[in-house]
Structures are given as C-alpha cells and as structure tokens.
C-alpha cells in the first residue's frame, strides 16, 4: 500500500465513528417518532394497566427518550447492544444467524447483475440502435419496472408451480435433510429463483449505465486516437472505452447496496428466505427497538464499508483520482 | 458521506413503507366446562379423539407445518404471542387441557376438586411424568411456574390471577392446591398449555425467564422434544418416546417452516412442500376446498385467540356518537351478511352481541337485533338531529384501522356513505393503529378483533368494564360507562358454576345490545388446511399434533 493510500484509509476510517453516531441518533429518533409501541409485543393483549406499566418499567420504556438514547450509547460503547424484545436474546446473536443467507442472496445477485449487466451494456453499445440494442434495453427496463413482489410471484408460478423445476420457498429441503455436497446443491437449487428476481431488478441499471458510458466514451478523442493508432476494434472497446465507462457503474453499484438490501426484504418474504431483510421487517412490525437499532447499525456499517471499497476501486480504475 | 445519507433516507422510507399485514394475535384461550357448583371430580381417562374412520392409526412419519412468523423463542410462559405458542405448546403441557368444545380435560392433572366455597382448587397430578431431560416432574414445578414466571410474565394469567389468588400449596409431590381470596369461577378455563404452560424449576431457577438460555433450548413435558432451531427458517421437534399419554405421539418428527407470504404457503401446501398450514386465509380456503389431496378444517380457537368477534368501537367521547340513535342508525346501515359473504367468503357467523354464540353456556340469543335497513337508519339520524349538510354529508367519521381490515374499510365507507355518513378510512400497520385508537384516542370508529377467550372474565370484561377505560391496548376503547355492567361482571366472576354465572352474562348481553357502545360484525373462525394423508389433528389447540398420524410413515 502506498503511503498516500494508507493515510487516506486511516482518515476515512476515522470518519466512521462520527458517521455511525449520527446514524444511531437519527435512527433512534426515527423509530421512536414512528407511531406504535413495543409494549404490544412485550405485554400482550390482557388490557391490564398495571401489567403494562410493570413491563414498561422493566424495559426502561418509561424513561424519557433522551435518557433511553444516552443509556443505549453508554451500553453500546461497552459492546452491549441489548436484548431483542421478540427473541429474548442479545441483538447481535439474533442478527448473526441471519447474515449468511442474506449475504448469499445479495452477493450472488450483485455478482450476476454486474457481470451480465456489463456484458449486455457493452453489446448494446457496440450495436447501438440495432434490434439487439432495442431488445436489451426494453427487456432490462421491463425487469426494472416490475414490482419485486409481482415479479417474484410470476417466477414462482411459472418455474416452481407450473414447471416444477424449482422449490417454491425456503433455503433447504427440510424433508431430505441433506449434508455436505448435496446440501450445497440443494441450497443453490433453492437460491435460484430469489437470486433471479433480485438480479432482474438490478440488471437494467448496470446495463443502461454501461451502454450510455461506452457510447459517450466512443466519441472521445482518446478513442479516436486509439483507432488512429490502428488498434483492433476489440482492443479499443475493452482497453479504452469500456474501462472508462466503468467509472459511473462502480459508483452506482456502491450506492445500490442499500437499494439491493431493500429489494432483498421483499424477496426474502416471498421466498421464505431466512435472511436479514425479513428480520428487519418483523422487527419493524413489532417495534423491537434494540433489534432495529442493531440491524440499522449493521447495514450502515456494510454501506460505509461498501462505499470505502468503491472509492478505493475508483482510484485504481481512474488514475486521475488521487488520494488526498 | 453522501452515500451514507442515501442509506438513511432509504431506511427511513423503508420504515414508513413497511406498513404491513401481520395478523394480530388476539386473546388466546380455550374454555373450560360447565363446572358443577359443588365438589367436582374429573375422572375422564386421557383418551385420543375418535379416529376419522375405522382405520387403525400408524406410527411414524414427519409432519411439515407452515407458520407465518419466526417464533423467536420457545418460552410459552412469558408471552401470549401466537408465533411462540404455535411451536412451543407441542413441547409443554398445562394442568388441564381443553377438548374440541373447549371443556377441561386432564393434561398434567388427572383429576381435580373445587371446594364448596369456590375458593380452593385441588389438582392431582398424573404420576411418573418426566421432563425431556429425564428429571421427574413434580408439584414444585407447578408452584414455581406460577409464582416465578406465569404470574409475572404471562400477561393474561398475570392480570387475571394476581388480584384474586392467595397462595399455591404443594402438600405432596403429586398434589397442587390453589387458594383464592374470593370464590373464583373461571380457573379451569385458564390452565391449558396456552394460558399456563408449566416450566421446569430445575432449569429456570435463578434465571431471568425473559433471557434464559433455556428459552432457545426448551425442556418440557410435552409430546414433542426440541431438536433444532434455524432462526428465521425452521424448528425441528422429535417424538418424546416417554410421553405420559400412552401410545402418543404417533409422529416421529414435526418440523415448523416459517413461510411469511400467504401465497407461498398455499402453493407449498398444494405442492406437498408442507403438510399442515396455520397460514391459510379465508379466500384461500375456497381454492383449497377443491384441491385434490387437501383437507380443510375450521376451528373456533387457536393458540392465538378463541371465540373472536370483529367489533367496531364507537368513540363515545365524540358527539354525536354519544347519542344512541346515531349508533342504532349505524347498526341498521351495516349489511353484516354482505360482510360475511364478501370479506369472509362465507366463513364465520354474523354476530349478535358481545359474547360468541359458540360460548353457548353464556350466550344470549334473545337480544335486540338490528336488521340491515337503510331507510330506518336515515330516520334515526334525522331524529337525532344529524341532518345532511351543504355537501350532502350528515356526519364525517375518522376510521383508522390495521391494514388487515382494509376490506372492512372499503365496505363500511360504502355502506355508511349510503346513509350520508362520510367515512375517512385510514389504513396503517397493526401496531400504529393500536396506538392511535387505544392510547392517543384519535378516532371516531375503530375495529378490533376482540376474542372472548374461553371465559367472559378473560376476554369480554376488559372491553366493557368502566374501570378499564385507560390508555392501554385492548381496553374499553369506546369509553363506555355503565355501573350495572361493572356490577354484573363482578358477580359473574365471583360465582361458582356456569349455570349460576349465566344470568349475569345474559343480562350483560341484553343491556349492551340496547346501549350499543360497540357494534359486533362477525364471529370469525380459524381456517386450517393439511395434506389428506394426515389425520386426527386437534385444530383448536397448540397441542394440535399430539394425536396426529399419517398414512405414509416413511
């Protein structure tokens, strides 16, 4: 690592703490401002005032919100993020169990949508305004425009219910209880439809950006120079135009991580995928404050990290960008 | 930095968008029987329900059950939540069980006696019961469960028994005696596995029951033992080979699979990915009734609530809703039959009052009824002085409701619109609606699924007792005050024997259907569906698979 990169990373990492504090504060206020109350989960529906008051006191929900926040920060500083109301377990124990399925789903969709999107975008750009270009553009836009839940249901109806190629829901076949390699295959079998849904949803953006980027770069002087040098068209496209066209794609994909997570919430619900998105949904319905804060914190950290990685990749792709 | 704020905005949006449709678990309970006034000794043997045909049952097999939400933990004594109970109840027992008509039957206790003054209940435990870890179960476990857990953390049991219970004694390892300060009628109705599951003292002693490790590795006495919990995905239970009910359970394994989306659960059932569904809704029942290989069933009770009635609360603090003619007019303007047909697809029953007709021992069929009659509704509004204004509207009413009641919102807006009442319907998520109605009291009309429980003392009183007008959920949201009603509820609770208690409740129904602080729409019923090769489910209780068996044990 060059000294400038080290310095840069150090400075960026130092920013993480104040950013996180800000995120925690905003989220804390946000979830307490939202109508609703975790007491319905904690105290059930007995309709008994004394009981509600006792539960409120036990969980500190009777304290002023400022006190609650200070207490939360104080505990968080010591690594205590509290117990989930619904799970009666430490927040990060609950979250930890749900991370791998979400990483698998989001990660595979991300890789797929980027690689397919780049390829389709490049094809569309090279044959701009041809029928191939039109098919790609319209096709990906339809994917982009479709509501996630509808697209997911459609895929289930066609590929799982009618054709029977894939399971309808879940991550593993509970009846078969596979181990080892068959288990991996079983998970991939279950992964296919939810992954396809998320990929289709995000494909259009990458394709569009790549196509536009390459088209733009093709008009630039350096491309003309490359051609004038007598480079083969393939080389002109891949070495020069494509590489520059990647810049906006990288930036956008970094931004998209948060979006992708939101898409994952719906997809995880429809396919009964046991991930973090669904945990967020349930925690929201229950107003499970400690768990919500924990999820926000985890997702924020992921996004901050993704942005850092994006910026670093950017500097490699574009030598004009310097760490300062 | 910028990126971070984008995320924040997204999360904020997510928050507001996630308004959703999880059904509120309402009152849970299962009723108890007509208790004779004097000493009662139950001598019913523990028997399996009669099998559907003369086919002998088979041993073995795995049952895959669809549930809508992750159970989170398996301590049924610290929550009334359906999501925990639907799974955990199979691993535990109560002192008594409840049969299909929600009458008490032996569970951990073989028999029981009630003293003549109704203040002392003595339970004789089934001998030789073992916890799943091999430790003997004794009366000390019962005492510990009530004193240390149920009376502190099970909201309905805590609220119901704490004010009346004097002490619990254990004269020997197989006997438990409950002493009350007053004669207490409804006890046997609140001792089943949903209302008062018994936990092991040797595991929970010295722990905080709300954070104990055992909540995720439960040790019970129930028909099935805990094997594995994959958070958010599934829970696996296996047969308790030393279960104290002879020959039960028959299944080797029960696996609960979380399928949050109702359509996915339906398709999974049709395709055989699951065998039993707690997630089937009324509209899906129609589809399933014609499906080959699927059996559908109805149940008035579940670990999420029994004898539930979809009920309108009028905010009596908002004129002119304080005028009885206006409430009568609204009763006449609502076509309940159409609600049953169009919203509930014909399931359930049109309600006539605050007590469900299925609680037949207290139900009063001879109450004032309000037929669907638009002209009469308009006349009553005229009489009350609620005349059409310049815009043609007589009255504007705000109707916040959970999204699960969206169809009610639409039909009610239309039906009340026909008599000149303009309804502004405001759908929101369940939690927000509960807060707005019961705590902020910002509503004119509100709709709640109020479950009677197996006894009016559990689920009915809280809604009508003037001492329960408080900013807390599922209380007397209408703010209805009638000293005679309060008095009758007191009398009903302190009397022993359902026959002796009945007059109080009959009068309550008579008064309430005249005063109309609430409007009762539909007595709803639970809908279940399962693969036809499975038999003998007890669809009304958390012990639903205790006797179940399959034609094809693998």
PDB file of N, CA and C in Angstrom, chain B residues 416-453:
ATOM      1  N   UNK B 416     -71.895   3.110   4.930  1.00  0.00           N
ATOM      2  CA  UNK B 416     -72.276   4.290   5.708  1.00  0.00           C
ATOM      3  C   UNK B 416     -72.476   5.482   4.790  1.00  0.00           C
ATOM      4  N   UNK B 417     -71.747   5.495   3.676  1.00  0.00           N
ATOM      5  CA  UNK B 417     -71.922   6.557   2.683  1.00  0.00           C
ATOM      6  C   UNK B 417     -73.366   6.596   2.179  1.00  0.00           C
ATOM      7  N   UNK B 418     -73.986   5.433   2.082  1.00  0.00           N
ATOM      8  CA  UNK B 418     -75.347   5.334   1.561  1.00  0.00           C
ATOM      9  C   UNK B 418     -76.371   6.011   2.476  1.00  0.00           C
ATOM     10  N   UNK B 419     -76.030   6.198   3.755  1.00  0.00           N
ATOM     11  CA  UNK B 419     -76.960   6.902   4.643  1.00  0.00           C
ATOM     12  C   UNK B 419     -76.447   8.309   4.958  1.00  0.00           C
ATOM     13  N   UNK B 420     -75.444   8.741   4.213  1.00  0.00           N
ATOM     14  CA  UNK B 420     -74.960  10.115   4.373  1.00  0.00           C
ATOM     15  C   UNK B 420     -73.858  10.285   5.396  1.00  0.00           C
ATOM     16  N   UNK B 421     -73.282   9.182   5.843  1.00  0.00           N
ATOM     17  CA  UNK B 421     -72.158   9.307   6.774  1.00  0.00           C
ATOM     18  C   UNK B 421     -70.871   9.117   5.983  1.00  0.00           C
ATOM     19  N   UNK B 422     -70.045  10.147   6.005  1.00  0.00           N
ATOM     20  CA  UNK B 422     -68.815  10.106   5.224  1.00  0.00           C
ATOM     21  C   UNK B 422     -67.699   9.521   6.090  1.00  0.00           C
ATOM     22  N   UNK B 423     -67.126   8.396   5.656  1.00  0.00           N
ATOM     23  CA  UNK B 423     -66.094   7.743   6.451  1.00  0.00           C
ATOM     24  C   UNK B 423     -64.732   8.004   5.823  1.00  0.00           C
ATOM     25  N   UNK B 424     -63.836   8.530   6.648  1.00  0.00           N
ATOM     26  CA  UNK B 424     -62.479   8.743   6.165  1.00  0.00           C
ATOM     27  C   UNK B 424     -61.650   7.573   6.683  1.00  0.00           C
ATOM     28  N   UNK B 425     -61.364   6.606   5.794  1.00  0.00           N
ATOM     29  CA  UNK B 425     -60.710   5.424   6.335  1.00  0.00           C
ATOM     30  C   UNK B 425     -59.205   5.512   6.185  1.00  0.00           C
ATOM     31  N   UNK B 426     -58.508   5.158   7.269  1.00  0.00           N
ATOM     32  CA  UNK B 426     -57.068   5.380   7.352  1.00  0.00           C
ATOM     33  C   UNK B 426     -56.363   4.073   7.705  1.00  0.00           C
ATOM     34  N   UNK B 427     -55.907   3.340   6.685  1.00  0.00           N
ATOM     35  CA  UNK B 427     -55.210   2.085   6.967  1.00  0.00           C
ATOM     36  C   UNK B 427     -53.785   2.323   7.460  1.00  0.00           C
ATOM     37  N   UNK B 428     -53.346   1.549   8.407  1.00  0.00           N
ATOM     38  CA  UNK B 428     -51.971   1.669   8.913  1.00  0.00           C
ATOM     39  C   UNK B 428     -51.567   0.327   9.504  1.00  0.00           C
ATOM     40  N   UNK B 429     -50.305   0.174   9.861  1.00  0.00           N
ATOM     41  CA  UNK B 429     -49.928  -1.145  10.367  1.00  0.00           C
ATOM     42  C   UNK B 429     -50.552  -1.380  11.740  1.00  0.00           C
ATOM     43  N   UNK B 430     -50.631  -2.639  12.123  1.00  0.00           N
ATOM     44  CA  UNK B 430     -51.364  -3.040  13.315  1.00  0.00           C
ATOM     45  C   UNK B 430     -50.913  -2.272  14.551  1.00  0.00           C
ATOM     46  N   UNK B 431     -49.584  -2.190  14.703  1.00  0.00           N
ATOM     47  CA  UNK B 431     -49.029  -1.539  15.880  1.00  0.00           C
ATOM     48  C   UNK B 431     -49.431  -0.059  15.942  1.00  0.00           C
ATOM     49  N   UNK B 432     -49.339   0.612  14.804  1.00  0.00           N
ATOM     50  CA  UNK B 432     -49.680   2.038  14.763  1.00  0.00           C
ATOM     51  C   UNK B 432     -51.174   2.256  15.019  1.00  0.00           C
ATOM     52  N   UNK B 433     -52.011   1.384  14.471  1.00  0.00           N
ATOM     53  CA  UNK B 433     -53.456   1.525  14.654  1.00  0.00           C
ATOM     54  C   UNK B 433     -53.833   1.330  16.123  1.00  0.00           C
ATOM     55  N   UNK B 434     -53.221   0.332  16.758  1.00  0.00           N
ATOM     56  CA  UNK B 434     -53.497   0.067  18.166  1.00  0.00           C
ATOM     57  C   UNK B 434     -53.149   1.280  19.017  1.00  0.00           C
ATOM     58  N   UNK B 435     -51.999   1.855  18.715  1.00  0.00           N
ATOM     59  CA  UNK B 435     -51.526   3.031  19.437  1.00  0.00           C
ATOM     60  C   UNK B 435     -52.494   4.208  19.254  1.00  0.00           C
ATOM     61  N   UNK B 436     -52.910   4.415  18.009  1.00  0.00           N
ATOM     62  CA  UNK B 436     -53.755   5.567  17.711  1.00  0.00           C
ATOM     63  C   UNK B 436     -55.130   5.436  18.368  1.00  0.00           C
ATOM     64  N   UNK B 437     -55.675   4.248  18.369  1.00  0.00           N
ATOM     65  CA  UNK B 437     -57.019   4.062  18.903  1.00  0.00           C
ATOM     66  C   UNK B 437     -57.017   4.047  20.434  1.00  0.00           C
ATOM     67  N   UNK B 438     -56.198   3.176  21.009  1.00  0.00           N
ATOM     68  CA  UNK B 438     -56.316   2.969  22.455  1.00  0.00           C
ATOM     69  C   UNK B 438     -55.521   3.963  23.287  1.00  0.00           C
ATOM     70  N   UNK B 439     -54.391   4.417  22.766  1.00  0.00           N
ATOM     71  CA  UNK B 439     -53.555   5.304  23.562  1.00  0.00           C
ATOM     72  C   UNK B 439     -53.833   6.771  23.225  1.00  0.00           C
ATOM     73  N   UNK B 440     -53.763   7.110  21.934  1.00  0.00           N
ATOM     74  CA  UNK B 440     -53.976   8.512  21.551  1.00  0.00           C
ATOM     75  C   UNK B 440     -55.459   8.846  21.472  1.00  0.00           C
ATOM     76  N   UNK B 441     -56.300   7.844  21.359  1.00  0.00           N
ATOM     77  CA  UNK B 441     -57.758   8.006  21.259  1.00  0.00           C
ATOM     78  C   UNK B 441     -58.151   8.955  20.138  1.00  0.00           C
ATOM     79  N   UNK B 442     -57.403   8.894  19.031  1.00  0.00           N
ATOM     80  CA  UNK B 442     -57.659   9.752  17.888  1.00  0.00           C
ATOM     81  C   UNK B 442     -58.460   8.958  16.849  1.00  0.00           C
ATOM     82  N   UNK B 443     -59.753   8.769  17.119  1.00  0.00           N
ATOM     83  CA  UNK B 443     -60.606   8.008  16.198  1.00  0.00           C
ATOM     84  C   UNK B 443     -62.069   8.284  16.497  1.00  0.00           C
ATOM     85  N   UNK B 444     -62.925   8.025  15.491  1.00  0.00           N
ATOM     86  CA  UNK B 444     -64.363   8.011  15.728  1.00  0.00           C
ATOM     87  C   UNK B 444     -64.860   6.572  15.749  1.00  0.00           C
ATOM     88  N   UNK B 445     -64.388   5.824  14.727  1.00  0.00           N
ATOM     89  CA  UNK B 445     -64.715   4.409  14.637  1.00  0.00           C
ATOM     90  C   UNK B 445     -63.408   3.631  14.666  1.00  0.00           C
ATOM     91  N   UNK B 446     -63.402   2.491  15.353  1.00  0.00           N
ATOM     92  CA  UNK B 446     -62.206   1.652  15.348  1.00  0.00           C
ATOM     93  C   UNK B 446     -62.658   0.217  15.242  1.00  0.00           C
ATOM     94  N   UNK B 447     -61.837  -0.631  14.645  1.00  0.00           N
ATOM     95  CA  UNK B 447     -62.225  -2.027  14.541  1.00  0.00           C
ATOM     96  C   UNK B 447     -61.154  -2.898  15.188  1.00  0.00           C
ATOM     97  N   UNK B 448     -61.611  -3.849  15.989  1.00  0.00           N
ATOM     98  CA  UNK B 448     -60.701  -4.721  16.705  1.00  0.00           C
ATOM     99  C   UNK B 448     -61.268  -6.136  16.669  1.00  0.00           C
ATOM    100  N   UNK B 449     -60.380  -7.124  16.547  1.00  0.00           N
ATOM    101  CA  UNK B 449     -60.831  -8.499  16.720  1.00  0.00           C
ATOM    102  C   UNK B 449     -60.725  -8.802  18.204  1.00  0.00           C
ATOM    103  N   UNK B 450     -61.839  -8.640  18.914  1.00  0.00           N
ATOM    104  CA  UNK B 450     -61.834  -8.929  20.349  1.00  0.00           C
ATOM    105  C   UNK B 450     -62.163 -10.408  20.544  1.00  0.00           C
ATOM    106  N   UNK B 451     -61.248 -11.144  21.174  1.00  0.00           N
ATOM    107  CA  UNK B 451     -61.503 -12.561  21.409  1.00  0.00           C
ATOM    108  C   UNK B 451     -62.052 -12.747  22.813  1.00  0.00           C
ATOM    109  N   UNK B 452     -63.129 -13.483  22.914  1.00  0.00           N
ATOM    110  CA  UNK B 452     -63.772 -13.727  24.214  1.00  0.00           C
ATOM    111  C   UNK B 452     -62.872 -14.493  25.166  1.00  0.00           C
ATOM    112  N   UNK B 453     -61.957 -15.300  24.585  1.00  0.00           N
ATOM    113  CA  UNK B 453     -61.274 -16.276  25.419  1.00  0.00           C
ATOM    114  C   UNK B 453     -62.309 -17.330  25.747  1.00  0.00           C
TER     115      UNK B 453
END
